Short mmCIF file of C-alpha atoms in Angstrom, two decimals:
data_model
loop_
_atom_site.label_atom_id
_atom_site.label_comp_id
_atom_site.label_asym_id
_atom_site.label_seq_id
_atom_site.Cartn_x
_atom_site.Cartn_y
_atom_site.Cartn_z
CA MET R 1 102.73 117.51 99.65
CA GLU R 2 102.08 121.23 99.63
CA GLY R 3 100.60 123.70 97.22
CA ASN R 4 99.05 122.79 93.83
CA TRP R 5 99.56 119.41 92.29
CA ILE R 6 98.77 117.73 88.94
CA GLU R 7 96.77 114.56 89.04
CA ILE R 8 97.11 112.18 86.07
CA LYS R 9 94.77 109.26 86.07
CA VAL R 10 94.18 106.16 83.96
CA ILE R 11 90.66 104.76 83.79
CA THR R 12 90.96 101.04 83.49
CA LYS R 13 89.74 97.65 84.89
CA SER R 14 90.48 95.93 88.24
CA GLU R 15 92.48 93.16 86.61
CA ALA R 16 94.75 95.74 84.88
CA LEU R 17 95.55 97.75 88.04
CA GLU R 18 98.97 96.25 88.62
CA PRO R 19 100.60 96.83 85.24
CA VAL R 20 98.95 100.25 84.97
CA SER R 21 100.15 101.34 88.34
CA GLY R 22 103.62 100.09 87.28
CA ILE R 23 103.72 102.80 84.70
CA PHE R 24 103.52 105.37 87.45
CA TYR R 25 106.19 103.59 89.62
CA SER R 26 108.68 104.15 86.85
CA LEU R 27 108.27 107.94 87.00
CA ASP R 28 109.26 110.50 89.60
CA CYS R 29 105.78 110.42 91.05
CA LYS R 30 105.01 112.09 94.35
CA GLY R 31 102.25 109.58 95.13
CA VAL R 32 100.01 106.95 93.60
CA ALA R 33 96.35 106.26 94.48
CA ILE R 34 94.35 103.27 93.34
CA GLU R 35 90.53 102.91 93.31
CA ASP R 36 89.51 99.30 92.91
CA PRO R 37 85.70 98.70 92.78
CA ASN R 38 86.35 94.97 93.30
CA ASP R 39 88.45 95.41 96.48
CA ILE R 40 86.99 96.35 99.81
CA LEU R 41 90.30 98.18 100.56
CA GLY R 42 91.16 101.18 98.35
CA ARG R 43 94.93 101.46 98.04
CA GLU R 44 96.66 104.89 98.18
CA GLN R 45 100.31 105.75 98.28
CA GLY R 46 102.34 108.66 99.35
CA PRO R 47 106.07 108.79 98.57
CA LEU R 48 106.82 105.99 101.08
CA THR R 49 103.35 104.58 101.85
CA TRP R 50 100.86 101.98 100.62
CA ASP R 51 97.35 100.69 101.23
CA PHE R 52 94.92 103.43 102.47
CA ALA R 53 91.65 101.74 103.56
CA ASP R 54 88.87 103.88 102.00
CA LEU R 55 85.83 103.59 104.15
CA ASN R 56 83.66 104.72 101.23
CA ILE R 57 85.09 102.25 98.83
CA LEU R 58 81.75 100.44 98.31
CA GLU R 59 80.61 103.48 96.40
CA TYR R 60 82.95 102.46 93.58
CA LYS R 61 81.14 99.09 93.08
CA GLY R 62 80.28 98.64 89.53
CA LYS R 63 82.54 101.53 88.39
CA ALA R 64 85.82 101.53 86.47
CA ALA R 65 89.07 101.05 88.37
CA VAL R 66 91.29 104.08 88.44
CA VAL R 67 95.05 104.54 88.91
CA LYS R 68 96.08 108.22 89.80
CA GLY R 69 99.59 109.64 89.99
CA TYR R 70 100.52 113.03 91.50
CA PHE R 71 103.15 115.43 90.05
CA ALA R 72 104.53 118.78 90.85
CA GLU R 73 103.36 121.71 88.78
CA GLU R 74 106.98 122.31 87.64
CA ASP R 75 107.18 118.82 86.13
CA ASN R 76 106.96 118.44 82.35
CA ILE R 77 103.40 117.31 82.41
CA GLU R 78 102.86 117.13 78.62
CA GLU R 79 105.88 114.80 78.32
CA ILE R 80 104.78 112.65 81.28
CA VAL R 81 101.25 112.36 79.81
CA GLU R 82 102.57 111.27 76.40
CA TYR R 83 104.86 108.72 78.15
CA ILE R 84 101.86 107.20 80.07
CA LYS R 85 99.74 107.05 76.91
CA GLU R 86 102.55 105.15 75.12
CA ARG R 87 102.93 102.67 77.92
CA VAL R 88 99.11 102.12 78.05
CA ALA R 89 99.14 101.46 74.29
CA GLU R 90 101.96 98.92 74.75
CA LEU R 91 99.94 97.08 77.44
CA ARG R 92 97.05 96.84 74.95
CA GLU R 93 99.35 95.49 72.38
CA VAL R 94 100.37 92.58 74.59
CA GLY R 95 96.76 91.62 75.10
CA ILE R 96 95.99 93.22 78.57
CA ASP R 97 92.37 94.26 78.80
CA LEU R 98 92.49 97.81 80.05
CA GLY R 99 88.83 98.63 79.74
CA GLU R 100 88.57 102.36 78.78
CA GLY R 101 92.32 102.84 79.16
CA THR R 102 91.91 106.66 78.96
CA VAL R 103 94.29 109.18 80.41
CA GLU R 104 92.99 112.25 82.17
CA VAL R 105 94.76 115.34 83.74
CA ASN R 106 93.51 117.47 86.58
CA SER R 107 94.92 120.22 88.83
CA MET R 108 94.32 119.83 92.58
CA GLN R 109 94.98 121.57 95.91
CA GLU R 110 97.20 120.48 98.69
CA GLU R 111 96.29 117.21 100.22
CA ASP R 112 98.22 115.17 102.85
CA TRP R 113 98.53 111.45 102.02
CA ALA R 114 101.42 110.77 104.22
CA ASN R 115 99.90 109.13 107.25
CA ASN R 116 96.09 108.91 106.77
CA TRP R 117 95.91 105.35 105.66
CA LYS R 118 98.21 104.09 108.43
CA LYS R 119 95.46 104.10 111.04
CA TYR R 120 93.49 101.66 108.91
CA TYR R 121 96.26 99.29 107.97
CA LYS R 122 96.46 96.89 110.98
CA PRO R 123 98.15 93.48 111.67
CA THR R 124 96.35 90.98 109.46
CA LYS R 125 96.43 87.10 109.64
CA ILE R 126 96.51 85.83 106.04
CA GLY R 127 97.05 82.14 106.54
CA GLU R 128 97.05 79.46 109.20
CA ARG R 129 100.07 81.04 110.81
CA ILE R 130 101.14 84.10 108.80
CA VAL R 131 100.52 87.52 110.39
CA ILE R 132 101.47 90.62 108.42
CA LYS R 133 102.28 93.52 110.70
CA PRO R 134 102.99 97.12 109.61
CA ILE R 135 106.23 98.23 111.31
CA TRP R 136 104.45 101.09 113.15
CA GLU R 137 101.97 98.80 114.89
CA ASP R 138 102.41 96.58 118.03
CA TYR R 139 101.46 92.93 117.99
CA GLU R 140 101.88 90.02 120.41
CA VAL R 141 102.56 86.81 118.66
CA LYS R 142 100.23 83.97 119.66
CA ASP R 143 100.83 80.20 119.57
CA ASN R 144 102.80 79.17 116.49
CA GLU R 145 102.14 82.35 114.40
CA LEU R 146 104.89 83.61 112.14
CA LEU R 147 105.26 87.38 112.03
CA VAL R 148 106.14 89.28 108.87
CA GLU R 149 106.98 93.01 109.52
CA LEU R 150 106.29 95.25 106.58
CA ASP R 151 106.44 98.71 105.29
CA PRO R 152 105.49 98.28 101.61
CA GLY R 153 106.74 101.61 100.49
CA MET R 154 106.00 102.16 96.89
CA ALA R 155 105.90 98.49 96.01
CA PHE R 156 102.88 96.28 95.49
CA GLY R 157 102.01 93.83 98.29
CA THR R 158 100.63 94.23 101.81
CA GLY R 159 98.89 90.91 102.22
CA THR R 160 95.31 92.23 102.18
CA HIS R 161 94.51 91.20 98.65
CA GLU R 162 92.98 87.86 97.80
CA THR R 163 95.78 86.87 95.58
CA THR R 164 98.43 87.44 98.21
CA ARG R 165 96.40 85.50 100.80
CA MET R 166 96.11 82.50 98.42
CA CYS R 167 99.79 82.57 97.62
CA ALA R 168 100.55 82.66 101.35
CA ALA R 169 98.33 79.71 101.98
CA ALA R 170 100.02 77.72 99.21
CA LEU R 171 103.42 78.60 100.54
CA GLU R 172 102.46 77.33 104.01
CA LYS R 173 101.36 74.09 102.41
CA TYR R 174 104.27 73.41 100.17
CA VAL R 175 107.41 75.13 101.52
CA LYS R 176 109.78 72.66 103.29
CA GLU R 177 112.87 73.23 105.37
CA ASP R 178 115.16 72.26 102.52
CA SER R 179 113.21 74.29 99.86
CA THR R 180 114.72 76.83 97.51
CA VAL R 181 112.06 79.36 96.50
CA PHE R 182 112.04 81.97 93.66
CA ASP R 183 109.56 84.77 94.00
CA ILE R 184 109.00 86.47 90.66
CA GLY R 185 107.78 90.06 90.81
CA THR R 186 108.59 90.19 94.52
CA GLY R 187 107.19 93.73 95.01
CA SER R 188 107.37 94.58 98.72
CA GLY R 189 109.03 91.16 99.24
CA ILE R 190 106.00 89.81 101.24
CA LEU R 191 105.95 86.32 99.62
CA ALA R 192 109.70 85.99 99.81
CA LEU R 193 109.49 86.85 103.53
CA ILE R 194 106.68 84.42 104.11
CA ALA R 195 108.78 81.65 102.49
CA SER R 196 111.79 82.64 104.60
CA LYS R 197 109.67 82.58 107.83
CA LEU R 198 108.48 79.09 106.84
CA ASN R 199 112.08 78.07 107.14
CA ALA R 200 112.90 77.68 103.41
CA LYS R 201 116.57 77.06 102.98
CA HIS R 202 117.08 79.75 100.34
CA VAL R 203 114.74 82.46 98.91
CA VAL R 204 115.36 84.66 95.88
CA GLY R 205 113.11 87.66 95.12
CA VAL R 206 113.23 89.02 91.60
CA ASP R 207 111.72 92.20 90.21
CA LEU R 208 112.09 94.39 87.13
CA ASP R 209 111.09 97.49 89.19
CA PRO R 210 114.10 98.99 91.04
CA VAL R 211 111.69 100.69 93.52
CA ALA R 212 110.38 97.29 94.35
CA VAL R 213 113.79 95.82 94.78
CA GLU R 214 114.71 98.57 97.25
CA SER R 215 111.45 98.19 99.16
CA ALA R 216 111.91 94.37 99.45
CA LYS R 217 115.50 94.83 100.71
CA ILE R 218 114.33 97.25 103.38
CA ASN R 219 111.64 94.91 104.51
CA ILE R 220 114.05 92.03 104.80
CA GLY R 221 116.03 94.20 107.19
CA TYR R 222 112.98 94.72 109.35
CA ASN R 223 112.54 90.91 109.68
CA ASN R 224 116.08 89.89 110.80
CA VAL R 225 116.37 87.02 108.24
CA ASP R 226 119.45 85.90 106.44
CA ASN R 227 118.16 83.43 103.85
CA ILE R 228 116.82 85.89 101.20
CA GLU R 229 118.47 87.68 98.35
CA VAL R 230 116.74 90.22 96.13
CA LEU R 231 117.79 90.68 92.53
CA HIS R 232 116.84 93.32 89.89
CA GLY R 233 116.10 92.05 86.36
CA ASN R 234 114.48 89.16 84.49
CA LEU R 235 114.16 85.75 86.15
CA VAL R 236 116.39 83.53 84.00
CA GLU R 237 118.94 86.24 83.39
CA VAL R 238 119.76 86.96 87.15
CA VAL R 239 119.08 83.82 89.17
CA GLU R 240 121.49 80.88 89.51
CA GLY R 241 120.63 77.25 90.13
CA LYS R 242 117.14 75.73 90.27
CA ALA R 243 114.20 76.05 92.77
CA ASP R 244 111.85 73.57 94.37
CA LEU R 245 109.16 76.12 94.12
CA VAL R 246 108.58 79.32 91.97
CA VAL R 247 105.83 81.73 93.02
CA ALA R 248 104.36 84.51 90.85
CA ASN R 249 101.58 86.70 91.93
CA ILE R 250 101.27 88.87 88.80
CA LEU R 251 98.61 88.71 86.05
CA ALA R 252 97.42 85.89 83.83
CA GLU R 253 98.85 87.19 80.68
CA ILE R 254 102.30 87.69 82.16
CA ILE R 255 102.14 84.30 83.87
CA CYS R 256 101.63 82.73 80.47
CA VAL R 257 104.68 84.47 79.16
CA LEU R 258 106.64 83.32 82.24
CA VAL R 259 105.83 79.65 82.01
CA ASP R 260 108.76 78.81 79.77
CA ASP R 261 111.20 80.66 82.15
CA ALA R 262 109.67 78.96 85.17
CA LYS R 263 110.45 75.54 83.49
CA LYS R 264 114.01 76.43 83.06
CA VAL R 265 114.58 77.34 86.75
CA LEU R 266 112.46 74.58 88.36
CA LYS R 267 113.81 71.26 89.57
CA GLU R 268 112.09 68.07 88.44
CA ASP R 269 108.76 67.77 90.18
CA GLY R 270 109.13 71.44 91.23
CA LEU R 271 105.99 73.56 91.95
CA PHE R 272 104.84 76.69 90.17
CA ILE R 273 102.36 78.75 92.33
CA THR R 274 100.61 81.44 90.33
CA SER R 275 97.96 83.94 91.19
CA GLY R 276 96.64 87.23 89.96
CA ILE R 277 94.31 85.33 87.68
CA ILE R 278 90.71 86.43 87.22
CA HIS R 279 88.08 83.78 86.51
CA GLU R 280 87.87 84.56 82.77
CA ARG R 281 91.62 83.88 82.44
CA ARG R 282 91.87 80.80 84.57
CA GLN R 283 91.46 78.28 81.77
CA MET R 284 93.90 80.18 79.60
CA VAL R 285 96.60 79.80 82.32
CA ILE R 286 95.76 76.09 82.89
CA ASP R 287 95.92 75.37 79.23
CA LYS R 288 99.27 77.08 78.94
CA LEU R 289 100.77 75.24 81.93
CA GLU R 290 99.53 71.85 80.69
CA SER R 291 100.84 72.47 77.18
CA GLU R 292 104.31 73.16 78.67
CA GLY R 293 104.39 69.94 80.65
CA PHE R 294 102.94 70.97 84.01
CA GLU R 295 100.37 68.98 86.00
CA ILE R 296 97.71 71.04 87.70
CA ILE R 297 97.72 70.05 91.40
CA GLU R 298 95.07 72.45 92.63
CA VAL R 299 93.04 75.54 91.80
CA ASN R 300 91.92 77.82 94.66
CA LYS R 301 89.43 80.74 94.45
CA ASP R 302 88.99 83.79 96.57
CA GLY R 303 86.55 86.47 95.36
CA GLU R 304 87.22 87.28 91.67
CA TRP R 305 90.67 85.67 91.78
CA ASN R 306 92.34 82.25 91.35
CA CYS R 307 95.58 80.63 92.60
CA ILE R 308 96.86 77.64 90.52
CA VAL R 309 99.47 75.22 91.84
CA ALA R 310 101.20 73.16 89.10
CA LYS R 311 103.91 70.56 89.16
CA LEU R 312 106.68 70.25 86.51
CA LYS R 313 106.38 66.68 85.24
#
């Protein structure tokens, strides 16, 4: 990035970072930065990058979460700001707690995002066997470790977040060699790749974001696997057949909306692994699952987040 740039930011809450950042992904944005006071890793994106470890992230403790998008001066900023405000309003309407939810605009000088964060993003073990390795790093596999190579691009999901770690642990526990797995909101494809590496028979990643779909397909290529397909669209509208296991690392409110669709694509006794659920929303998700005929198998916690595993009765 060179010259002067326009920074548009939304002041929000940690639990709303994903849907708010999704607003920016749908725009011709030159970069996205995320400041999360509840996450020891700050996440920052350039055009093809994700997850900058901000060594000063602890200074954000107790403060609001922020999503920033960067645009060229020649872009129609007024139109972009109005679009972002409309999307923020829509998120409020569906019940997502955005905190302030305010939109601010600033002009800024040249800054190079492109490679800064890469020196902090290192191979990370996120389960008993799963190691997430950025494609630019070297790593020697030990014992029975399973290596997932990743360049997240502009899609959510590097493995460092608590919700991803818990989903990975659940996949390790429940994926079998004959399993069919559907990954809703696949993002970078990380959970689909983990299921694939665990020898699932067939894996389908689904996402509404075309940028995420492209990112997931690229990452599949890095991993030399042939049992994953990635589809763009809504779950029940694009998948065929039924799954032994559906995983969704999204947000509590969206999970509640997805429960009925998950029922339609799960086999009898199939499992629904859900995460992205803060403590205050845990019971809401449990109640919704139970009301739709699911049995809660386990509830795991990591930091401020929960992962629920439920069986379709």
